[in-house]
Coordinates of C-alpha atoms and ligand atoms in Angstrom, one line a residue:
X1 CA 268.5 109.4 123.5
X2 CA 267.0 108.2 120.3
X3 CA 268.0 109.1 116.7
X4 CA 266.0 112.2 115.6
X5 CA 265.5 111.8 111.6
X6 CA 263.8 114.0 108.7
X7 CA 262.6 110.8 107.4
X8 CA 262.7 107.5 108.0
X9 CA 261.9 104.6 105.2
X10 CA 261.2 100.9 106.5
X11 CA 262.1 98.7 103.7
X12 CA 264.4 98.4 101.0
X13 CA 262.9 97.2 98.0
X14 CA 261.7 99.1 94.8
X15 CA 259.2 101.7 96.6
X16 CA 261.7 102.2 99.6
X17 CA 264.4 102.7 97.5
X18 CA 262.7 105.0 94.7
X19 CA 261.5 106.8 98.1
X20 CA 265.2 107.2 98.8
X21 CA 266.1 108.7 95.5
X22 CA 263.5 111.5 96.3
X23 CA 264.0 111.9 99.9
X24 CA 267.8 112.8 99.2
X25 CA 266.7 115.6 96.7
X26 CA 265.0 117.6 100.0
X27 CA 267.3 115.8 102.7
X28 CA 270.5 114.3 103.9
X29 CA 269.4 113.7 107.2
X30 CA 267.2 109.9 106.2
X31 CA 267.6 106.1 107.4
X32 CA 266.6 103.3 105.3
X33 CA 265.5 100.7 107.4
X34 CA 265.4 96.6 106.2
X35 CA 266.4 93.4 108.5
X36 CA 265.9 91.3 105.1
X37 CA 267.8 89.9 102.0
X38 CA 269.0 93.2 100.0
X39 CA 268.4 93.5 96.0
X40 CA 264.7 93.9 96.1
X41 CA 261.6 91.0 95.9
X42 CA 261.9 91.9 92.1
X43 CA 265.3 91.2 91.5
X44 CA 265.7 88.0 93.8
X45 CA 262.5 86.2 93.2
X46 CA 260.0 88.2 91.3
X47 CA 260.2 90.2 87.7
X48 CA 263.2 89.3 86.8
X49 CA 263.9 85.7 87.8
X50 CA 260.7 84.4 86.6
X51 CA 261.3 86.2 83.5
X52 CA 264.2 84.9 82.8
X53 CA 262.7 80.9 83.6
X54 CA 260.0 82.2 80.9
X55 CA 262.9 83.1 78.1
X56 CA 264.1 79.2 78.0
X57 CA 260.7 77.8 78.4
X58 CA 259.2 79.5 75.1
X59 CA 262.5 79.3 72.9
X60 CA 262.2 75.7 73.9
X61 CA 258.3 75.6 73.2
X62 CA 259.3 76.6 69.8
X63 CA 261.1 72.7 68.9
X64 CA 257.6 71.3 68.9
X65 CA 256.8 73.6 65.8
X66 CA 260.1 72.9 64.1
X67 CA 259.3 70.1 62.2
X68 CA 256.5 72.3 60.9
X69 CA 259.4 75.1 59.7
X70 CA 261.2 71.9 57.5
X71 CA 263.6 71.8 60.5
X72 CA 264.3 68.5 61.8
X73 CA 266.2 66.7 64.7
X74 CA 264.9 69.1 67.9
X75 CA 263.3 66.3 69.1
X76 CA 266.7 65.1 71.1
X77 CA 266.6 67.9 72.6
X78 CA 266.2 67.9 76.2
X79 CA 266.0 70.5 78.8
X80 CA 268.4 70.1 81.8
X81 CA 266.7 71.4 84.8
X82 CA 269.6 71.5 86.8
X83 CA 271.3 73.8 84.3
X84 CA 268.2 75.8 83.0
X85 CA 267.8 76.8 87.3
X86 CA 271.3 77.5 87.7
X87 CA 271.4 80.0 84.7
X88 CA 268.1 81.6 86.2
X89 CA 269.9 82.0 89.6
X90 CA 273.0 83.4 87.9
X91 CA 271.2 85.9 86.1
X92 CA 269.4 86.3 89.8
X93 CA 272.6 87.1 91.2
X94 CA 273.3 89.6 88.2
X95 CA 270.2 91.5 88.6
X96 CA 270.2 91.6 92.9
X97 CA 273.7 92.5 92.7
X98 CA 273.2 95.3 90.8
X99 CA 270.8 96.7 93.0
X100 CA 273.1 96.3 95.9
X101 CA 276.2 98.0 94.1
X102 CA 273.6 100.7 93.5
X103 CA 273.1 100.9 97.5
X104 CA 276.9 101.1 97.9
X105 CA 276.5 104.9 97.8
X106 CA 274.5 105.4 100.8
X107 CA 275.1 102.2 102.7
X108 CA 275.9 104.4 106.3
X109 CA 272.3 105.0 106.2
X110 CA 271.1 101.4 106.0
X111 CA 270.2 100.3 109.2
X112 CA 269.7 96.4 109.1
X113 CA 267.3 95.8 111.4
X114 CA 263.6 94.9 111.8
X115 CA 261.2 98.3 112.5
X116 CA 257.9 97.9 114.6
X117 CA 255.9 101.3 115.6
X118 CA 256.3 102.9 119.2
X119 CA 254.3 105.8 117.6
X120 CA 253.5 107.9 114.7
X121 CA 257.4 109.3 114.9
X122 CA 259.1 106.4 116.7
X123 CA 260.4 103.0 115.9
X124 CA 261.5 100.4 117.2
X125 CA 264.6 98.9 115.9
X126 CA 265.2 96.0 118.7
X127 CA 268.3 97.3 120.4
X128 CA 267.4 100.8 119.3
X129 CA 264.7 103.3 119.0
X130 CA 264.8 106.3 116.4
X131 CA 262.6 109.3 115.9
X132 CA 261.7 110.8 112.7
X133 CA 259.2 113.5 111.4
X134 CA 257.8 111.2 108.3
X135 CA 257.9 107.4 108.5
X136 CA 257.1 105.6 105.6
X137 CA 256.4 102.2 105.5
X138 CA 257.5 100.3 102.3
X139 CA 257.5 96.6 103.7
X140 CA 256.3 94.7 100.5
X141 CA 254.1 91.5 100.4
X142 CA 254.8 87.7 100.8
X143 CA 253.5 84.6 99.4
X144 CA 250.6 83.2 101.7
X145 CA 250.4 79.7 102.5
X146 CA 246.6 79.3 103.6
X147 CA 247.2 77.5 107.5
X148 CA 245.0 74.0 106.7
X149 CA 248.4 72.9 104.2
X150 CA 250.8 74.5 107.2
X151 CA 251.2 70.4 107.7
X152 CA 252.6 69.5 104.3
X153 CA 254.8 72.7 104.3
X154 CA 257.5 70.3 103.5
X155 CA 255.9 69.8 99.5
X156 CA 254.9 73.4 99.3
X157 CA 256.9 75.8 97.4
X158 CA 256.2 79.7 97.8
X159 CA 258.2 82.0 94.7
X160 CA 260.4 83.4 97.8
X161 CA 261.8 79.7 97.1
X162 CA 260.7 78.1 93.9
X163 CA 264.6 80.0 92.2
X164 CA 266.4 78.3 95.1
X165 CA 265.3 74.7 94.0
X166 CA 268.5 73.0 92.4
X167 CA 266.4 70.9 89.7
X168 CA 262.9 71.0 89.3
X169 CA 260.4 67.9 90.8
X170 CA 258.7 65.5 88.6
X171 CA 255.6 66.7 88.6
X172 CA 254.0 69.6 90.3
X173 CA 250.6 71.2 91.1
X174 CA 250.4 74.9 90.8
X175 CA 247.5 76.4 92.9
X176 CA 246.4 79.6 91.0
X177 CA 245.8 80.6 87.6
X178 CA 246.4 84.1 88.1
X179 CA 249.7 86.1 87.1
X180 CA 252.0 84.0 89.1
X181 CA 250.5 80.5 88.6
X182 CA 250.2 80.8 84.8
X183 CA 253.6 82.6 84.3
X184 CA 255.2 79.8 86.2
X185 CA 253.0 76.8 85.6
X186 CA 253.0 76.8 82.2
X187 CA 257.1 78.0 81.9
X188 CA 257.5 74.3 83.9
X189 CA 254.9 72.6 81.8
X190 CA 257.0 73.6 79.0
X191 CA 259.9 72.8 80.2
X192 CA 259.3 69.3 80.9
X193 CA 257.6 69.3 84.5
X194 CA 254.6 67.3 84.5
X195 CA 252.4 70.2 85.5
X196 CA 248.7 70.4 86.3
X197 CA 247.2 74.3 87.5
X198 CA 244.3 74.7 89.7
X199 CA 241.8 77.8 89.4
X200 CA 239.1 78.3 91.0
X201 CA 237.4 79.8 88.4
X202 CA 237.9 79.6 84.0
X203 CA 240.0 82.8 84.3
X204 CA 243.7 83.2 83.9
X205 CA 246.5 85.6 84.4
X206 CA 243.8 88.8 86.1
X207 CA 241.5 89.5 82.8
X208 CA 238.1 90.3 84.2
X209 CA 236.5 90.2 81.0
X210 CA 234.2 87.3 81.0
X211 CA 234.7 86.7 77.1
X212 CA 238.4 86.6 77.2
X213 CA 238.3 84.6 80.7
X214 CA 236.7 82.2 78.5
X215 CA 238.9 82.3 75.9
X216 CA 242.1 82.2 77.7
X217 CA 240.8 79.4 79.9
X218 CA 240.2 77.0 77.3
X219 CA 242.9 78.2 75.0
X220 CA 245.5 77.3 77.9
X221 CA 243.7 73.9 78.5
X222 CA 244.6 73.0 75.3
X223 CA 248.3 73.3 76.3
X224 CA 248.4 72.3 79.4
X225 CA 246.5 70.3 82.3
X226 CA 244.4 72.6 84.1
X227 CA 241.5 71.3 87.4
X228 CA 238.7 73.0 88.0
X229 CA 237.9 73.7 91.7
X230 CA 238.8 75.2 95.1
X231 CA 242.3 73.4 95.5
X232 CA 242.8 71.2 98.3
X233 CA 245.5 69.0 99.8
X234 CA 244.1 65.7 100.9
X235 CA 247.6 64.6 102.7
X236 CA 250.9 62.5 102.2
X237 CA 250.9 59.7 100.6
X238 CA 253.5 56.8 100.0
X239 CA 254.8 58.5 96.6
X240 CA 254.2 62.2 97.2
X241 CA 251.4 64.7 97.9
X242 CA 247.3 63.9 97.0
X243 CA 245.8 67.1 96.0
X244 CA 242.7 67.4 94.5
X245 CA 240.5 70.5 92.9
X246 CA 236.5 69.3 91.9
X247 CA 236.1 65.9 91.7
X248 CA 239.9 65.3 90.2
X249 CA 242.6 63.6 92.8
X250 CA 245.8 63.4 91.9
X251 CA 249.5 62.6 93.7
X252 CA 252.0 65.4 93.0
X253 CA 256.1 65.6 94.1
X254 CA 255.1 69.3 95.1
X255 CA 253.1 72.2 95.1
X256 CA 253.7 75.8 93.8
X257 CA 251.8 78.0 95.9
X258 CA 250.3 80.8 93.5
X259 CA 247.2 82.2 94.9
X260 CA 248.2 85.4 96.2
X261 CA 250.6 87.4 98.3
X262 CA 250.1 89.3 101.8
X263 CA 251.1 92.5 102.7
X264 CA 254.1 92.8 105.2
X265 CA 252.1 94.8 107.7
X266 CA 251.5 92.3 110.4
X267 CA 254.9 92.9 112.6
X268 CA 254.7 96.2 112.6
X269 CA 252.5 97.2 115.6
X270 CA 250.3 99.5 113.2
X271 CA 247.8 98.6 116.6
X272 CA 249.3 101.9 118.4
X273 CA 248.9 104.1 115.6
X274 CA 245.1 103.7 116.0
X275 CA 244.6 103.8 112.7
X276 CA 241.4 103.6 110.8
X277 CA 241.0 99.7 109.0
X278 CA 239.2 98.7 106.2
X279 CA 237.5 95.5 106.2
X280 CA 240.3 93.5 104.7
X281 CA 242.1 94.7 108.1
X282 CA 244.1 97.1 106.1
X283 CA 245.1 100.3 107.0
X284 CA 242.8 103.4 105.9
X285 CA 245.0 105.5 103.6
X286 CA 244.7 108.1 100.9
X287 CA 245.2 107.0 97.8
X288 CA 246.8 109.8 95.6
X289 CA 249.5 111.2 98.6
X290 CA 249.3 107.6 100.3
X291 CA 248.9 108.8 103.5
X292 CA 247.5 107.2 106.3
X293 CA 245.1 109.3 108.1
X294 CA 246.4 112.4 109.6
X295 CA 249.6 111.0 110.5
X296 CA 253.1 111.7 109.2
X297 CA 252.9 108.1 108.0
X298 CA 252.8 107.2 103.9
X299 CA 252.5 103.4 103.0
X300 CA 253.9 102.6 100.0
X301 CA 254.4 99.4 97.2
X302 CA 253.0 96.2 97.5
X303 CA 252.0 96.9 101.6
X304 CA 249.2 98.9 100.3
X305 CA 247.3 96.5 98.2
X306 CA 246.8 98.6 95.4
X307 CA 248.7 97.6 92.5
X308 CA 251.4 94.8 93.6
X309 CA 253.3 95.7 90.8
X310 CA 256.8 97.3 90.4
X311 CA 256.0 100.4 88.5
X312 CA 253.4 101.2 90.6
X313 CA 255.7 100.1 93.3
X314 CA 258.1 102.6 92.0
X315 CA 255.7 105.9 91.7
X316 CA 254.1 105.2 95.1
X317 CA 258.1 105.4 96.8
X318 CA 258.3 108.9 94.9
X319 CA 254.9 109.8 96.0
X320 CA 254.9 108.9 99.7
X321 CA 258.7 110.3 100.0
X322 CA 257.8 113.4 98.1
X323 CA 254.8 114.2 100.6
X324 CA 256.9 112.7 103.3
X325 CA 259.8 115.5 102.8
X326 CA 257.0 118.7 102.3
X327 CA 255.8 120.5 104.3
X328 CA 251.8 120.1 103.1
X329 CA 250.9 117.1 101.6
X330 CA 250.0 116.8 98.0
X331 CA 247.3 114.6 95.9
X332 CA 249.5 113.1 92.5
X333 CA 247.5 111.6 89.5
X334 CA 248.1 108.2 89.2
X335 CA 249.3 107.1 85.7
X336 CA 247.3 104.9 83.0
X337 CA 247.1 101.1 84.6
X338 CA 249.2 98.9 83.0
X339 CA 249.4 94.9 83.8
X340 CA 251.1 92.5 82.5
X341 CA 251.5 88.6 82.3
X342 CA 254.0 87.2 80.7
X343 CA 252.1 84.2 79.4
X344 CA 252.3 83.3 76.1
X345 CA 250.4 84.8 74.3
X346 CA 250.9 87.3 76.7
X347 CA 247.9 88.8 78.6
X348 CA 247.4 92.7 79.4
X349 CA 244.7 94.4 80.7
X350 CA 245.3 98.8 80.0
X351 CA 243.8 101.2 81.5
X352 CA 240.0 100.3 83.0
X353 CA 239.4 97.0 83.1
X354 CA 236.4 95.2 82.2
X355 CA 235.4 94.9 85.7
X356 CA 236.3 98.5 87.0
X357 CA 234.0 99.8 83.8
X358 CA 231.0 97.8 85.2
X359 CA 231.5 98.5 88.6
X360 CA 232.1 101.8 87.9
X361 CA 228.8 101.8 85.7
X362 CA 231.0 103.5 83.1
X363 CA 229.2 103.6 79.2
X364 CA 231.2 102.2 76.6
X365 CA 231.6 100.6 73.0
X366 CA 233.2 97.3 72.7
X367 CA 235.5 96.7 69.8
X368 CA 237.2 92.8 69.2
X369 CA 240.2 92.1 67.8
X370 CA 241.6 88.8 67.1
X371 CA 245.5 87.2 65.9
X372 CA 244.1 83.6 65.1
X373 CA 244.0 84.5 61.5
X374 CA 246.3 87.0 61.0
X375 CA 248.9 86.4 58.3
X376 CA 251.6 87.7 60.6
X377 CA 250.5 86.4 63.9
X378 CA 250.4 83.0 61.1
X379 CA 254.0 82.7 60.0
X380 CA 255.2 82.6 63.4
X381 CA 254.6 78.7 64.4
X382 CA 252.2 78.6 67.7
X383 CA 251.5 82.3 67.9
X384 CA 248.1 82.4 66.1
X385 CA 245.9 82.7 69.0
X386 CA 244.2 85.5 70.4
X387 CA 242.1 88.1 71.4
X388 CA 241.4 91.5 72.4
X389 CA 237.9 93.7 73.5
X390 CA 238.9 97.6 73.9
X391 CA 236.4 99.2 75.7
X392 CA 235.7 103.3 73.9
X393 CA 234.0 106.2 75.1
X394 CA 230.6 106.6 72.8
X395 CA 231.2 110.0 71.7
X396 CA 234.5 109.7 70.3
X397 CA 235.8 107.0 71.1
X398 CA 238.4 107.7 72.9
X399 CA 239.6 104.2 74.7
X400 CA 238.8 103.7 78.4
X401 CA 240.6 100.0 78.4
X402 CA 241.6 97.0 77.0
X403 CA 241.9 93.7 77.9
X404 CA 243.6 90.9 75.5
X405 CA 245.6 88.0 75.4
X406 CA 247.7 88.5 72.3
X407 CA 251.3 87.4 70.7
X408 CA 253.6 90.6 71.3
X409 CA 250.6 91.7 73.6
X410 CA 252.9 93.2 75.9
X411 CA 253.7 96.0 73.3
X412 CA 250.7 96.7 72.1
X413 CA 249.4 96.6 75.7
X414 CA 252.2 99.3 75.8
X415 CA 250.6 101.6 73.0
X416 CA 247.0 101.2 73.7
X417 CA 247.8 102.9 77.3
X418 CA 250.0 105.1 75.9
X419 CA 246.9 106.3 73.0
X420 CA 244.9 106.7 76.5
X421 CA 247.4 108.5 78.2
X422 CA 247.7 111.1 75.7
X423 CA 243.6 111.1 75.5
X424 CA 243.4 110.4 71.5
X425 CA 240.0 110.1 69.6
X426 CA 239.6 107.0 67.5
X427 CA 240.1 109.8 64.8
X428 CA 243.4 110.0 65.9
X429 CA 244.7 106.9 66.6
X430 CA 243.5 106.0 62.9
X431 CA 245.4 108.6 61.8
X432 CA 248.7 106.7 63.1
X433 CA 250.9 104.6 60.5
X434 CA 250.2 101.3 61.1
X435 CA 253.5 99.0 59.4
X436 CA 252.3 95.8 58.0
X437 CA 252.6 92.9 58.5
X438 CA 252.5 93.4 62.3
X439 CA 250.7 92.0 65.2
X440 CA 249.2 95.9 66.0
X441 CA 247.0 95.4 62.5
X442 CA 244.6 92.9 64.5
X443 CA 243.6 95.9 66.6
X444 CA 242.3 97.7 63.2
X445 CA 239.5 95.3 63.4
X446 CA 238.4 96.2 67.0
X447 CA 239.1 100.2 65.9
X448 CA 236.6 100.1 62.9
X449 CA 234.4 98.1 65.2
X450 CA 233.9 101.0 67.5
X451 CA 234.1 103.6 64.7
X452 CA 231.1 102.0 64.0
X453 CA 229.1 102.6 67.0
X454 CA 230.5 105.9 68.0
X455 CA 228.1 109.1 67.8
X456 CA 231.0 111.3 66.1
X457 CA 231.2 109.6 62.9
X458 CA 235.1 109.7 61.1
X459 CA 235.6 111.5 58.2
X460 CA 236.3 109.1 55.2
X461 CA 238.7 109.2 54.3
X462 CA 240.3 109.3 57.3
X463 CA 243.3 110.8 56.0
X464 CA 244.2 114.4 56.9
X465 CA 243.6 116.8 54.0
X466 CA 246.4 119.2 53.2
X467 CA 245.3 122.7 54.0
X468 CA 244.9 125.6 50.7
X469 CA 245.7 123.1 48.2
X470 CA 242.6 121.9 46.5
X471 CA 242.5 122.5 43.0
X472 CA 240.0 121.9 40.0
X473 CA 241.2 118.5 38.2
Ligands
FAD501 C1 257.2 85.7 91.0 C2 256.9 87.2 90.9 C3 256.9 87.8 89.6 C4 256.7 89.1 89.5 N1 256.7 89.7 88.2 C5 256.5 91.0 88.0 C6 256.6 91.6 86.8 O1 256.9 90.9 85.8 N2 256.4 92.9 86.6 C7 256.0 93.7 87.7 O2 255.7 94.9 87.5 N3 255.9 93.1 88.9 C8 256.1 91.8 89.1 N4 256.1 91.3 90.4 C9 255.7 92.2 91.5 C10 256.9 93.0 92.0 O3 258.0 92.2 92.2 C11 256.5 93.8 93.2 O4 255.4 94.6 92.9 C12 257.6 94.7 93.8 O5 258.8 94.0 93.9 C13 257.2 95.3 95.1 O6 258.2 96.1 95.7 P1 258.1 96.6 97.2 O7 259.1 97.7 97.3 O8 256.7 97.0 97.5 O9 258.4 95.4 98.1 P2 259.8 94.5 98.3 O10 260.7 94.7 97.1 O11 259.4 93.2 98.7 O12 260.5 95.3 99.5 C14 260.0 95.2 100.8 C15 261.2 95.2 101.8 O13 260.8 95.5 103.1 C16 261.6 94.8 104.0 N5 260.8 94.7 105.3 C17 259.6 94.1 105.5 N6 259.2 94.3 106.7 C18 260.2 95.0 107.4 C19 260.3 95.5 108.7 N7 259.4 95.4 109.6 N8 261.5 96.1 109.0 C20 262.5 96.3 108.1 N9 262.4 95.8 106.8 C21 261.2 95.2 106.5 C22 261.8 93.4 103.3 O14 263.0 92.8 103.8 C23 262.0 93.9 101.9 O15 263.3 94.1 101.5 C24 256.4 89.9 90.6 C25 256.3 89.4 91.9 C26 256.6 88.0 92.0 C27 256.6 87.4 93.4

């Protein structure tokens, strides 16, 4: 006799286990299923690891300027790899552990085991199969090494094990310029590792806008070794690995694989569902109650190739559990898109991107903004670079998006979404204090920009009169 469950979550990483926080609030009667390493992709080797490599490579950045500041002697200083990745790994250990103290509270329903489909209400476990009236399936993504460079495996290094590696090779190729390859490629360039990036395309960390692809393209070439081309790997060679990218070859210790993750869907026999499949081969699901088709299935996190990011993540485990646990299934607004890279300067893109604007043939006013010359962006030694377009409705400009690689971008990626969350005109937001000297003041520049080119003009001044107290002079 199988198990008989309310619900029945496969995967134990940020949506699965936000999807347990809101299952338990309808039902006691759940199993959380994962066969993998506990503590979440985030905690072990995503967010939060390569964050924490980023923290020592920009403080140590920083000894280049210092001569600049009237400080001398940094240049002895040297970065111990060894040490620098066995702090990363402690903090690792901090971060995953947490998590998994957090699971002690519910660990008898944990079932460590791998889950594949019978049906729509049944899985198998391997020596078990369990029924439940909701499945959802919360199984992440993973790093994708393309099967022509299966050969040289032994040079390639996915993040699931770039945190493991005791010191850090020589020198290094990073394929991909997106999120993960600039984060990473140019924490190790500044570290010391002799780095060079490949992208396909001028284009870094996800900005779609061509100007700023541009811009952040050649700005990070300045800093750092970056090819032009499809990568390729031309094979061993008596000193390492040849890649090349264009017309450039080069021998590298390794590779950092960086260009792009898979969702964990493959295992799990979606086949007898007969699901619907789009042509990327993934499954056809609705995406405000994340349900796929009809069935009493939800797919939630990274597996649905949305937004493979951990906030997102996080709402999609409350969403699918929610509409898992009720007893009709209900649509939930998705929140202002937010992404961040943790480059420096830090690139955001908030609400609509450029791209989604123009696909979605969506009429807007373009304001610029720019840190290269601002006094406080200035002052702060190798942080005057910069830019910003914000994308406003005509009428009133209320913003649609941003994109913008910026120093302290990921705060004022932070406010711009929030301004568009909570719908303000430009009126508004020009009505907000804004402190000075601050990195935020560049975005003036882009705000009077679209002022200008709105059909509502402002009021000047733009200050809020007092009500009833006007009086003759
Ligand atoms: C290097 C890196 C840096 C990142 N940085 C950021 C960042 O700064 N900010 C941000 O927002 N996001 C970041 N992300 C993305 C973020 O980590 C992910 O969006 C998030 O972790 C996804 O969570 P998830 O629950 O979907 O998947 P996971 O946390 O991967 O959980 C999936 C779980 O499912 C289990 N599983 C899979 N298949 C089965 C099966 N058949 N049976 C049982 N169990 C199964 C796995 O063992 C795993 O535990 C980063 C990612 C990486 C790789």
């Amino acid at each position: 006799m199988s198990k008989e469950y309310d619900v029945a979550i496969i995967g134990a990483g940020s949506a699965g286990l936000t999807a347990q926080e809101e299952v338990i609030k309808h039902t006691d009667n759940y199993v959380l299923i994962d066969d993998g390493p506990l503590g979440t992709t985030c905690a072990r080797v995503g967010c939060m690891p390569s964050k924490a490599l980023i923290a020592v490579a920009d403080d140590f950045h920083k000894c280049g300027f210092f001569d600049e500041y009237g400080i001398s002697g940094t240049q002895g200083l040297v970065p111990d790899h060894k040490k620098i990745m066995a702090r990363v790994r402690a903090m690792r250990d901090e971060f995953a552990g947490g998590v998994i103290q957090e699971m002690s509270g519910f660990m008898d329903k944990v079932i460590r085991k791998r889950a594949r489909f019978i049906d729509a209400n049944t899985l198998d476990l391997g020596d078990e199969t369990i029924r439940a009236k909701s499945i959802i399936i919360a199984t992440g993504s993973k790093p994708f090494i393309p099967e022509p460079w299966l050969p040289f495996k032994e040079f390639i290094i996915d993040t699931d094990q770039f945190f493991e590696l005791e010191t850090l090779p020589r020198t290094m190729a990073v394929f991909g310029l997106g999120v993960i390859g600039i984060e990473l490629g140019q924490a190790l360039h500044r570290i010391g590792v002799d780095v060079t990036a490949v992208t396909r395309r001028k284009t870094a960390g996800g900005l779609t806008d061509p100007k700023l692809e541009e811009y952040a393209f050649e700005h990070f070439s300045k800093e750092m070794k970056i090819a032009l081309g499809p990568a390729e790997i031309l094979g061993k060679t008596e000193t390492g690995l040849e890649v090349g990218a264009g017309s450039k070859r080069w021998t590298v210790d390794r590779v950092l694989i960086a260009t792009g993750r898979r969702p964990v869907l493959k295992d799990l026999n979606l086949e007898c569902l007969n699901i619907d499949l789009d042509d990327k081969g993934m499954p056809v699901f609705d995406r405000q109650t994340l349900q796929i088709g009809n069935l009493p299935v939800f797919i939630a996190g990274d597996v649905n190739g949305l937004k493979p990011i951990l906030h997102e993540a996080a709402d999609d485990g409350t969403i699918a559990a929610y509409n898992a646990c009720a007893g009709s299934v209900t649509p939930f607004k998705k929140r202002v898109p937010l992404q961040i890279t943790f480059s420096s300067p830090d690139i955001a893109i908030a609400g609509l991107s450029h791209k989604a604007l123009i696909q979605q043939g969506i009429d807007h006013v373009v304001g610029e903004a720019s840190w290269e010359e601002l006094g406080r962006a200035r002052m702060m030694l190798g942080k005057a670079a910069g830019r910003a377009r914000i994308y406003a409705e005509p009428q009133k400009g209320r913003l649609l998006g941003a994109e913008l690689m910026a120093p302290a971008g990921e705060h004022m990626a932070h406010l711009l979404a929030w301004a568009m969350g909570a719908n303000l005109t430009l009126k508004e937001i020009l009505g907000m204090p804004f402190y000075h000297p601050v990195p935020e003041e560049a975005l003036l520049d882009a705000f009077f920009q679209i002022a200008e080119q709105i059909q509502e003009p402002l009021p000047s001044p733009i200050l809020e009169k007092a009500e009833g107290r006007s009086h003759g002079k």
